[in-house]
PDB file of C-alpha atoms in Angstrom:
ATOM      1  CA  MET A  29      73.939 133.963  95.402  1.00  0.00           C
ATOM      2  CA  THR A  30      76.627 132.845  93.036  1.00  0.00           C
ATOM      3  CA  ASP A  31      76.723 136.402  91.388  1.00  0.00           C
ATOM      4  CA  SER A  32      77.406 137.965  94.776  1.00  0.00           C
ATOM      5  CA  ILE A  33      80.913 136.479  95.135  1.00  0.00           C
ATOM      6  CA  LEU A  34      83.660 138.061  92.634  1.00  0.00           C
ATOM      7  CA  PRO A  35      85.568 136.273  90.395  1.00  0.00           C
ATOM      8  CA  ASN A  36      88.919 138.266  91.837  1.00  0.00           C
ATOM      9  CA  GLU A  37      88.487 136.840  95.821  1.00  0.00           C
ATOM     10  CA  LEU A  38      90.480 134.439  97.245  1.00  0.00           C
ATOM     11  CA  LEU A  39      89.013 131.565  98.786  1.00  0.00           C
ATOM     12  CA  ALA A  40      90.815 129.544 101.778  1.00  0.00           C
ATOM     13  CA  ARG A  41      91.005 125.853 102.096  1.00  0.00           C
ATOM     14  CA  TYR A  42      92.533 124.952 105.607  1.00  0.00           C
ATOM     15  CA  ILE A  43      94.568 121.885 105.503  1.00  0.00           C
ATOM     16  CA  THR A  44      94.404 119.918 108.061  1.00  0.00           C
ATOM     17  CA  SER A  45      96.120 116.408 106.882  1.00  0.00           C
ATOM     18  CA  SER A  46      99.925 116.908 106.459  1.00  0.00           C
ATOM     19  CA  ARG A  47      99.485 114.110 103.457  1.00  0.00           C
ATOM     20  CA  TRP A  48      97.138 116.561 101.859  1.00  0.00           C
ATOM     21  CA  PHE A  49     100.838 119.252 100.663  1.00  0.00           C
ATOM     22  CA  ARG A  50     103.470 118.204  99.543  1.00  0.00           C
ATOM     23  CA  LYS A  51     106.923 119.356 102.276  1.00  0.00           C
ATOM     24  CA  GLN A  52     109.456 118.986  99.277  1.00  0.00           C
ATOM     25  CA  ASP A  53     107.978 121.985  96.910  1.00  0.00           C
ATOM     26  CA  GLN A  54     104.805 123.238  99.558  1.00  0.00           C
ATOM     27  CA  THR A  55     102.737 122.576  96.891  1.00  0.00           C
ATOM     28  CA  VAL A  56      98.805 121.370  97.125  1.00  0.00           C
ATOM     29  CA  LYS A  57      97.455 117.632  96.637  1.00  0.00           C
ATOM     30  CA  GLN A  58      94.404 117.010  94.870  1.00  0.00           C
ATOM     31  CA  ASP A  59      93.135 115.057  97.628  1.00  0.00           C
ATOM     32  CA  ALA A  60      92.578 118.289  99.409  1.00  0.00           C
ATOM     33  CA  PHE A  61      89.781 119.516  96.767  1.00  0.00           C
ATOM     34  CA  ILE A  62      87.730 116.093  97.045  1.00  0.00           C
ATOM     35  CA  PRO A  63      84.712 116.648  98.001  1.00  0.00           C
ATOM     36  CA  PRO A  64      82.887 114.435 101.189  1.00  0.00           C
ATOM     37  CA  GLU A  65      79.560 112.611  99.654  1.00  0.00           C
ATOM     38  CA  ASN A  66      76.037 113.280 100.538  1.00  0.00           C
ATOM     39  CA  PRO A  67      76.374 116.822  99.467  1.00  0.00           C
ATOM     40  CA  LEU A  68      79.281 117.010  96.960  1.00  0.00           C
ATOM     41  CA  GLU A  69      79.869 119.875  98.398  1.00  0.00           C
ATOM     42  CA  LEU A  70      83.464 121.504  99.247  1.00  0.00           C
ATOM     43  CA  SER A  71      83.915 123.656 102.279  1.00  0.00           C
ATOM     44  CA  VAL A  72      85.989 127.365 101.721  1.00  0.00           C
ATOM     45  CA  THR A  73      86.452 130.347 103.791  1.00  0.00           C
ATOM     46  CA  ARG A  74      86.391 133.322 101.507  1.00  0.00           C
ATOM     47  CA  HIS A  75      89.047 135.966 102.402  1.00  0.00           C
ATOM     48  CA  LEU A  76      86.734 138.498 101.993  1.00  0.00           C
ATOM     49  CA  ASN A  77      87.531 141.173 104.936  1.00  0.00           C
ATOM     50  CA  LEU A  78      89.135 139.154 106.597  1.00  0.00           C
ATOM     51  CA  GLN A  79      92.861 139.810 108.135  1.00  0.00           C
ATOM     52  CA  GLU A  80      95.554 137.151 108.264  1.00  0.00           C
ATOM     53  CA  PRO A  81      95.188 136.507 112.039  1.00  0.00           C
ATOM     54  CA  GLU A  82      91.146 136.255 111.290  1.00  0.00           C
ATOM     55  CA  ILE A  83      91.291 133.799 108.373  1.00  0.00           C
ATOM     56  CA  TRP A  84      93.782 131.550 110.808  1.00  0.00           C
ATOM     57  CA  SER A  85      91.484 131.843 113.489  1.00  0.00           C
ATOM     58  CA  ILE A  86      89.058 130.355 111.494  1.00  0.00           C
ATOM     59  CA  GLY A  87      91.060 127.556 110.201  1.00  0.00           C
ATOM     60  CA  ASN A  88      92.334 126.788 113.962  1.00  0.00           C
ATOM     61  CA  GLY A  89      88.294 126.475 114.944  1.00  0.00           C
ATOM     62  CA  VAL A  90      87.880 123.794 112.105  1.00  0.00           C
ATOM     63  CA  ALA A  91      90.893 121.671 113.222  1.00  0.00           C
ATOM     64  CA  SER A  92      90.404 121.938 117.188  1.00  0.00           C
ATOM     65  CA  GLY A  93      87.324 120.302 116.630  1.00  0.00           C
ATOM     66  CA  GLN A  94      88.870 116.897 115.724  1.00  0.00           C
ATOM     67  CA  ASN A  95      92.183 117.511 117.536  1.00  0.00           C
ATOM     68  CA  ARG A  96      93.904 118.016 113.916  1.00  0.00           C
ATOM     69  CA  THR A  97      96.653 120.276 113.768  1.00  0.00           C
ATOM     70  CA  LEU A  98      96.032 122.850 111.123  1.00  0.00           C
ATOM     71  CA  HIS A  99      99.093 122.997 108.745  1.00  0.00           C
ATOM     72  CA  GLY A 100      97.924 125.367 106.357  1.00  0.00           C
ATOM     73  CA  ARG A 101      95.884 126.204 104.389  1.00  0.00           C
ATOM     74  CA  ALA A 102      95.625 126.756 100.030  1.00  0.00           C
ATOM     75  CA  ASP A 103      94.454 129.593  98.644  1.00  0.00           C
ATOM     76  CA  VAL A 104      92.767 129.965  95.610  1.00  0.00           C
ATOM     77  CA  LYS A 105      91.280 132.413  93.374  1.00  0.00           C
ATOM     78  CA  VAL A 106      87.312 132.012  92.444  1.00  0.00           C
ATOM     79  CA  SER A 107      87.684 132.194  88.938  1.00  0.00           C
ATOM     80  CA  HIS A 108      90.000 129.160  88.859  1.00  0.00           C
ATOM     81  CA  VAL A 109      87.576 127.179  90.611  1.00  0.00           C
ATOM     82  CA  ARG A 110      84.754 128.308  88.377  1.00  0.00           C
ATOM     83  CA  THR A 111      87.012 127.517  85.157  1.00  0.00           C
ATOM     84  CA  GLN A 112      86.590 124.416  86.277  1.00  0.00           C
ATOM     85  CA  SER A 113      82.884 124.104  85.740  1.00  0.00           C
ATOM     86  CA  LEU A 114      82.135 124.554  89.237  1.00  0.00           C
ATOM     87  CA  ASN A 115      80.258 127.393  91.347  1.00  0.00           C
ATOM     88  CA  VAL A 116      80.870 128.918  94.803  1.00  0.00           C
ATOM     89  CA  VAL A 117      78.241 129.978  96.777  1.00  0.00           C
ATOM     90  CA  VAL A 118      77.876 131.379 100.362  1.00  0.00           C
ATOM     91  CA  ASP A 119      76.987 129.665 103.193  1.00  0.00           C
ATOM     92  CA  PRO A 120      77.061 131.584 106.338  1.00  0.00           C
ATOM     93  CA  ALA A 121      77.914 129.589 109.365  1.00  0.00           C
ATOM     94  CA  PRO A 122      77.774 130.881 113.201  1.00  0.00           C
ATOM     95  CA  ASN A 123      81.083 130.992 113.807  1.00  0.00           C
ATOM     96  CA  ASN A 124      82.300 131.858 110.215  1.00  0.00           C
ATOM     97  CA  PRO A 125      80.405 134.045 108.105  1.00  0.00           C
ATOM     98  CA  ASN A 126      82.368 134.095 105.478  1.00  0.00           C
ATOM     99  CA  HIS A 127      82.064 130.412 105.117  1.00  0.00           C
ATOM    100  CA  ALA A 128      81.329 129.219 101.381  1.00  0.00           C
ATOM    101  CA  ASN A 129      80.804 125.919  99.086  1.00  0.00           C
ATOM    102  CA  ILE A 130      82.035 124.683  96.288  1.00  0.00           C
ATOM    103  CA  THR A 131      79.370 123.290  94.272  1.00  0.00           C
ATOM    104  CA  GLY A 132      78.692 121.534  90.672  1.00  0.00           C
ATOM    105  CA  TRP A 133      80.278 118.691  91.236  1.00  0.00           C
ATOM    106  CA  PRO A 134      79.793 115.565  88.758  1.00  0.00           C
ATOM    107  CA  LEU A 135      79.234 112.797  89.716  1.00  0.00           C
ATOM    108  CA  GLU A 136      81.569 110.873  88.407  1.00  0.00           C
ATOM    109  CA  LYS A 137      84.648 110.257  90.464  1.00  0.00           C
ATOM    110  CA  ASP A 138      87.309 110.372  88.173  1.00  0.00           C
ATOM    111  CA  ILE A 139      86.258 113.760  86.568  1.00  0.00           C
ATOM    112  CA  ARG A 140      85.759 114.912  89.842  1.00  0.00           C
ATOM    113  CA  LYS A 141      89.629 113.895  90.763  1.00  0.00           C
ATOM    114  CA  MET A 142      90.538 115.919  87.685  1.00  0.00           C
ATOM    115  CA  ARG A 143      88.656 119.065  88.307  1.00  0.00           C
ATOM    116  CA  ALA A 144      90.205 118.840  92.067  1.00  0.00           C
ATOM    117  CA  LEU A 145      93.478 118.663  90.619  1.00  0.00           C
ATOM    118  CA  GLU A 146      93.099 121.439  88.479  1.00  0.00           C
ATOM    119  CA  ILE A 147      92.125 123.400  90.974  1.00  0.00           C
ATOM    120  CA  ALA A 148      95.270 122.322  93.143  1.00  0.00           C
ATOM    121  CA  CYS A 149      97.037 123.059  90.981  1.00  0.00           C
ATOM    122  CA  GLY A 150      96.242 126.730  90.372  1.00  0.00           C
ATOM    123  CA  ALA A 151      96.379 127.108  94.485  1.00  0.00           C
ATOM    124  CA  GLN A 152      99.084 128.623  96.815  1.00  0.00           C
ATOM    125  CA  PHE A 153      99.662 126.506  99.325  1.00  0.00           C
ATOM    126  CA  VAL A 154     100.366 128.881 102.784  1.00  0.00           C
ATOM    127  CA  ALA A 155     102.146 127.559 105.697  1.00  0.00           C
ATOM    128  CA  ASN A 156     101.062 127.473 109.575  1.00  0.00           C
ATOM    129  CA  PRO A 157     103.136 130.355 110.742  1.00  0.00           C
ATOM    130  CA  GLU A 158     102.522 129.434 113.899  1.00  0.00           C
ATOM    131  CA  LEU A 159     104.072 125.294 113.201  1.00  0.00           C
TER     132      LEU A 159
ATOM    133  CA  MET B   6     112.538 102.098  84.188  1.00  0.00           C
ATOM    134  CA  THR B   7     113.215  98.329  84.324  1.00  0.00           C
ATOM    135  CA  THR B   8     110.116  96.652  85.841  1.00  0.00           C
ATOM    136  CA  ILE B   9     109.837  92.718  86.543  1.00  0.00           C
ATOM    137  CA  THR B  10     106.479  91.148  86.001  1.00  0.00           C
ATOM    138  CA  MET B  11     105.783  87.787  87.927  1.00  0.00           C
ATOM    139  CA  PRO B  12     101.822  86.764  87.046  1.00  0.00           C
ATOM    140  CA  PHE B  13     100.163  85.070  89.592  1.00  0.00           C
ATOM    141  CA  THR B  14      98.849  82.283  86.862  1.00  0.00           C
ATOM    142  CA  ILE B  15     101.075  79.800  85.643  1.00  0.00           C
ATOM    143  CA  SER B  16      99.842  79.369  81.481  1.00  0.00           C
ATOM    144  CA  GLY B  17      99.417  75.155  81.673  1.00  0.00           C
ATOM    145  CA  TYR B  18      99.351  74.472  85.450  1.00  0.00           C
ATOM    146  CA  SER B  19      95.945  76.083  86.789  1.00  0.00           C
ATOM    147  CA  ASP B  20      94.628  72.787  88.301  1.00  0.00           C
ATOM    148  CA  GLU B  21      94.583  73.783  91.768  1.00  0.00           C
ATOM    149  CA  ASN B  22      94.417  70.105  92.785  1.00  0.00           C
ATOM    150  CA  SER B  23      98.042  69.351  90.847  1.00  0.00           C
ATOM    151  CA  ASN B  24     101.369  68.985  93.111  1.00  0.00           C
ATOM    152  CA  GLY B  25     103.332  70.308  91.379  1.00  0.00           C
ATOM    153  CA  ALA B  26     101.051  73.855  90.182  1.00  0.00           C
ATOM    154  CA  GLY B  27     100.532  74.360  94.236  1.00  0.00           C
ATOM    155  CA  TYR B  28     104.508  74.147  94.460  1.00  0.00           C
ATOM    156  CA  VAL B  29     105.468  76.302  91.791  1.00  0.00           C
ATOM    157  CA  ALA B  30     103.071  79.115  93.057  1.00  0.00           C
ATOM    158  CA  GLN B  31     104.532  78.576  96.786  1.00  0.00           C
ATOM    159  CA  GLU B  32     107.311  78.904  95.676  1.00  0.00           C
ATOM    160  CA  ARG B  33     106.555  81.834  93.349  1.00  0.00           C
ATOM    161  CA  GLU B  34     104.900  83.587  95.940  1.00  0.00           C
ATOM    162  CA  LYS B  35     107.899  82.574  98.366  1.00  0.00           C
ATOM    163  CA  VAL B  36     110.548  84.884  95.634  1.00  0.00           C
ATOM    164  CA  PHE B  37     108.244  87.491  95.462  1.00  0.00           C
ATOM    165  CA  ASN B  38     108.211  88.538  98.831  1.00  0.00           C
ATOM    166  CA  TYR B  39     110.938  87.912  99.108  1.00  0.00           C
ATOM    167  CA  LEU B  40     111.504  90.492  96.050  1.00  0.00           C
ATOM    168  CA  GLN B  41     108.750  93.094  98.205  1.00  0.00           C
ATOM    169  CA  MET B  42     111.799  93.462 100.609  1.00  0.00           C
ATOM    170  CA  SER B  43     114.213  94.571  98.389  1.00  0.00           C
ATOM    171  CA  ASN B  44     114.573  97.845  98.551  1.00  0.00           C
ATOM    172  CA  ALA B  45     115.355  98.498  94.938  1.00  0.00           C
ATOM    173  CA  LEU B  46     112.114  96.875  93.933  1.00  0.00           C
ATOM    174  CA  GLY B  47     109.535  96.068  96.943  1.00  0.00           C
ATOM    175  CA  PHE B  48     106.693  98.721  97.526  1.00  0.00           C
ATOM    176  CA  ALA B  49     107.423  96.666 101.283  1.00  0.00           C
ATOM    177  CA  ALA B  50     111.132  97.516 101.853  1.00  0.00           C
ATOM    178  CA  LYS B  51     110.105 100.977 100.958  1.00  0.00           C
ATOM    179  CA  GLY B  52     107.766 101.442 103.498  1.00  0.00           C
ATOM    180  CA  THR B  53     104.861 101.712 101.202  1.00  0.00           C
ATOM    181  CA  PHE B  54     102.473  99.383 103.094  1.00  0.00           C
ATOM    182  CA  GLN B  55     103.356 101.312 106.746  1.00  0.00           C
ATOM    183  CA  GLN B  56     102.277 104.423 105.105  1.00  0.00           C
ATOM    184  CA  LEU B  57      98.880 102.505 103.899  1.00  0.00           C
ATOM    185  CA  GLU B  58      98.210 101.492 107.821  1.00  0.00           C
ATOM    186  CA  GLU B  59      99.184 104.756 109.320  1.00  0.00           C
ATOM    187  CA  VAL B  60      96.897 106.850 107.128  1.00  0.00           C
ATOM    188  CA  PHE B  61      94.328 104.161 108.190  1.00  0.00           C
ATOM    189  CA  GLU B  62      94.915 104.937 111.871  1.00  0.00           C
ATOM    190  CA  GLU B  63      94.915 108.744 110.871  1.00  0.00           C
ATOM    191  CA  CYS B  64      91.527 108.175 109.431  1.00  0.00           C
ATOM    192  CA  SER B  65      89.472 106.044 110.751  1.00  0.00           C
ATOM    193  CA  GLU B  66      87.170 108.147 112.486  1.00  0.00           C
ATOM    194  CA  GLN B  67      84.499 110.540 111.096  1.00  0.00           C
ATOM    195  CA  SER B  68      84.954 113.727 110.384  1.00  0.00           C
ATOM    196  CA  TRP B  69      89.053 112.803 110.609  1.00  0.00           C
ATOM    197  CA  ASP B  70      89.284 116.448 109.150  1.00  0.00           C
ATOM    198  CA  GLY B  71      87.946 118.456 111.079  1.00  0.00           C
ATOM    199  CA  GLU B  72      84.898 118.127 108.858  1.00  0.00           C
ATOM    200  CA  ASN B  73      82.334 116.263 107.781  1.00  0.00           C
ATOM    201  CA  ALA B  74      84.734 113.570 105.440  1.00  0.00           C
ATOM    202  CA  LYS B  75      84.499 109.683 105.823  1.00  0.00           C
ATOM    203  CA  PRO B  76      86.206 107.195 108.074  1.00  0.00           C
ATOM    204  CA  ILE B  77      88.427 105.408 106.102  1.00  0.00           C
ATOM    205  CA  SER B  78      86.994 101.004 106.413  1.00  0.00           C
ATOM    206  CA  LYS B  79      89.054  98.282 106.302  1.00  0.00           C
ATOM    207  CA  GLU B  80      88.132  97.105 102.899  1.00  0.00           C
ATOM    208  CA  VAL B  81      89.362 100.177 101.343  1.00  0.00           C
ATOM    209  CA  LEU B  82      92.606  99.222 103.325  1.00  0.00           C
ATOM    210  CA  GLN B  83      92.438  96.059 101.996  1.00  0.00           C
ATOM    211  CA  ASN B  84      91.669  96.543  98.575  1.00  0.00           C
ATOM    212  CA  ALA B  85      94.787  99.226  98.487  1.00  0.00           C
ATOM    213  CA  LYS B  86      97.399  96.175  99.747  1.00  0.00           C
ATOM    214  CA  MET B  87      95.770  94.082  97.182  1.00  0.00           C
ATOM    215  CA  PHE B  88      96.204  96.661  94.449  1.00  0.00           C
ATOM    216  CA  LEU B  89      99.535  97.534  95.456  1.00  0.00           C
ATOM    217  CA  GLU B  90     100.034  93.856  95.401  1.00  0.00           C
ATOM    218  CA  SER B  91      99.832  93.394  91.753  1.00  0.00           C
ATOM    219  CA  PHE B  92     102.067  95.861  90.803  1.00  0.00           C
ATOM    220  CA  PRO B  93     104.998  94.505  88.847  1.00  0.00           C
ATOM    221  CA  LEU B  94     108.442  95.036  91.170  1.00  0.00           C
ATOM    222  CA  GLY B  95     110.902  97.984  90.042  1.00  0.00           C
ATOM    223  CA  ILE B  96     107.930 100.532  90.348  1.00  0.00           C
ATOM    224  CA  GLU B  97     108.423 103.597  92.169  1.00  0.00           C
ATOM    225  CA  SER B  98     106.525 104.031  95.215  1.00  0.00           C
ATOM    226  CA  PRO B  99     103.755 106.185  95.267  1.00  0.00           C
ATOM    227  CA  GLU B 100     102.715 108.905  98.116  1.00  0.00           C
ATOM    228  CA  ILE B 101     100.132 107.565  99.960  1.00  0.00           C
ATOM    229  CA  GLY B 102      96.893 110.089 101.122  1.00  0.00           C
ATOM    230  CA  SER B 103      93.265 110.299 101.721  1.00  0.00           C
ATOM    231  CA  GLU B 104      90.155 112.041 100.239  1.00  0.00           C
ATOM    232  CA  PRO B 105      87.185 113.346 102.555  1.00  0.00           C
ATOM    233  CA  ASP B 106      85.065 110.574 100.808  1.00  0.00           C
ATOM    234  CA  GLY B 107      86.686 107.913 101.973  1.00  0.00           C
ATOM    235  CA  ALA B 108      89.173 106.917  99.866  1.00  0.00           C
ATOM    236  CA  ILE B 109      93.212 106.158 100.350  1.00  0.00           C
ATOM    237  CA  THR B 110      94.962 107.815  97.345  1.00  0.00           C
ATOM    238  CA  LEU B 111      98.518 106.858  95.286  1.00  0.00           C
ATOM    239  CA  GLU B 112     100.044 109.598  93.960  1.00  0.00           C
ATOM    240  CA  TRP B 113     103.519 109.657  91.813  1.00  0.00           C
ATOM    241  CA  TYR B 114     104.297 113.740  90.976  1.00  0.00           C
ATOM    242  CA  ARG B 115     107.083 115.261  89.372  1.00  0.00           C
ATOM    243  CA  SER B 116     105.554 118.379  89.304  1.00  0.00           C
ATOM    244  CA  PRO B 117     102.148 120.034  89.144  1.00  0.00           C
ATOM    245  CA  SER B 118     102.320 119.518  85.371  1.00  0.00           C
ATOM    246  CA  ARG B 119     103.512 115.545  85.592  1.00  0.00           C
ATOM    247  CA  VAL B 120     101.236 114.364  88.321  1.00  0.00           C
ATOM    248  CA  ILE B 121      98.957 111.150  88.629  1.00  0.00           C
ATOM    249  CA  SER B 122      96.254 110.346  91.599  1.00  0.00           C
ATOM    250  CA  ILE B 123      94.774 106.785  91.937  1.00  0.00           C
ATOM    251  CA  SER B 124      91.998 107.055  94.637  1.00  0.00           C
ATOM    252  CA  ILE B 125      90.968 102.901  96.475  1.00  0.00           C
ATOM    253  CA  ASN B 126      87.353 103.845  97.022  1.00  0.00           C
ATOM    254  CA  PRO B 127      84.636 101.662  98.924  1.00  0.00           C
ATOM    255  CA  GLY B 128      82.893  99.419  97.236  1.00  0.00           C
ATOM    256  CA  GLY B 129      86.230  97.760  94.996  1.00  0.00           C
ATOM    257  CA  TRP B 130      86.505 100.795  92.142  1.00  0.00           C
ATOM    258  CA  LEU B 131      89.510 102.566  91.917  1.00  0.00           C
ATOM    259  CA  TYR B 132      89.732 106.050  90.075  1.00  0.00           C
ATOM    260  CA  TYR B 133      92.348 108.011  88.876  1.00  0.00           C
ATOM    261  CA  ALA B 134      93.603 111.657  87.097  1.00  0.00           C
ATOM    262  CA  ALA B 135      96.391 112.438  85.595  1.00  0.00           C
ATOM    263  CA  ILE B 136      98.364 115.783  83.989  1.00  0.00           C
ATOM    264  CA  ILE B 137     101.140 115.059  82.181  1.00  0.00           C
ATOM    265  CA  GLY B 138     102.871 118.034  80.263  1.00  0.00           C
ATOM    266  CA  SER B 139      98.844 118.912  77.986  1.00  0.00           C
ATOM    267  CA  THR B 140      97.514 115.789  78.740  1.00  0.00           C
ATOM    268  CA  ARG B 141      94.494 114.951  80.784  1.00  0.00           C
ATOM    269  CA  ARG B 142      93.458 111.822  81.603  1.00  0.00           C
ATOM    270  CA  HIS B 143      90.618 110.281  84.139  1.00  0.00           C
ATOM    271  CA  GLY B 144      89.101 107.197  84.077  1.00  0.00           C
ATOM    272  CA  MET B 145      87.684 103.818  86.916  1.00  0.00           C
ATOM    273  CA  ASP B 146      88.885 100.396  87.230  1.00  0.00           C
ATOM    274  CA  PHE B 147      87.787  97.330  89.325  1.00  0.00           C
ATOM    275  CA  ALA B 148      90.622  97.917  92.079  1.00  0.00           C
ATOM    276  CA  LEU B 149      90.601  93.978  92.329  1.00  0.00           C
ATOM    277  CA  PHE B 150      92.161  93.271  89.518  1.00  0.00           C
ATOM    278  CA  ASP B 151      95.450  93.874  88.935  1.00  0.00           C
ATOM    279  CA  VAL B 152      97.021  97.067  87.886  1.00  0.00           C
ATOM    280  CA  SER B 153      96.264  97.672  84.534  1.00  0.00           C
ATOM    281  CA  GLU B 154      98.841  97.799  81.527  1.00  0.00           C
ATOM    282  CA  ASP B 155      97.190 101.666  80.902  1.00  0.00           C
ATOM    283  CA  LEU B 156      97.916 102.775  84.342  1.00  0.00           C
ATOM    284  CA  LEU B 157     101.800 101.454  84.553  1.00  0.00           C
ATOM    285  CA  ALA B 158     101.826 103.491  81.243  1.00  0.00           C
ATOM    286  CA  LEU B 159     100.540 106.604  82.823  1.00  0.00           C
ATOM    287  CA  ILE B 160     102.627 106.107  85.916  1.00  0.00           C
ATOM    288  CA  ASP B 161     105.675 105.401  83.805  1.00  0.00           C
ATOM    289  CA  GLU B 162     105.250 108.494  81.774  1.00  0.00           C
ATOM    290  CA  VAL B 163     105.025 110.716  85.153  1.00  0.00           C
ATOM    291  CA  THR B 164     108.034 109.021  86.728  1.00  0.00           C
ATOM    292  CA  TRP B 165     109.709 108.831  84.087  1.00  0.00           C
ATOM    293  CA  LYS B 166     113.336 110.599  84.191  1.00  0.00           C
ATOM    294  CA  ILE B 167     114.850 112.933  81.459  1.00  0.00           C
TER     295      ILE B 167
END
């Protein structure tokens, strides 16, 4: 499963909290890349074969489920995630065939934070054009 | 950076039944609270505690991120307040945030290569990670104790103005 995702693919992490990015320089905080527990998996969407409007449409679906605002997305390369000794595995959902999870997170929270901080440094924030 | 440290215990006056020690402790707390309201010195005047309350309001329900985020509990909010109250006066205010595992975060940031993030997690533990140039630091501590000298030194390195 892991092998079917190419290293140069882009992954989108939807930014549903205004506190997950820094307005002053439009960079992403590590907070956005910390996985929830049980299971330790971080939800992302592969750009693969999607046009921009489709990527935003999926994000709007994620945010609207809890009446959140979609502030933007953080794009990060698969190779950058793998550099942190993490995996990207496909996990298609009915409303998002491009859904994937970042897995392989260490059990120690401080090491997870370090990995998330490194991923955030290599991610690019893209603001929601509809805001 | 100038900081003012006001220890909560006063050497030689630790007997809680001592009227003198009680009076000194009360006066100390009054002065500390007064200085917390100072724009230059205190987190209170800089709106840090208000930000904590706002984050709690925003993230106190299950799936607050639109996915499966854990809610921030009152315990985590209280621990974050206590931890921040233990800081010496004069420290730059952190940005407050939240993580999908139910933690409140405190971040000091200058650039992607000068940043420290501290998570206050359920159970009273805090976890931190920092990038300072080519240096990487991470670790854990107990959030119910006063902020450690080690963490203060890391924050100082991040926020130090060239």
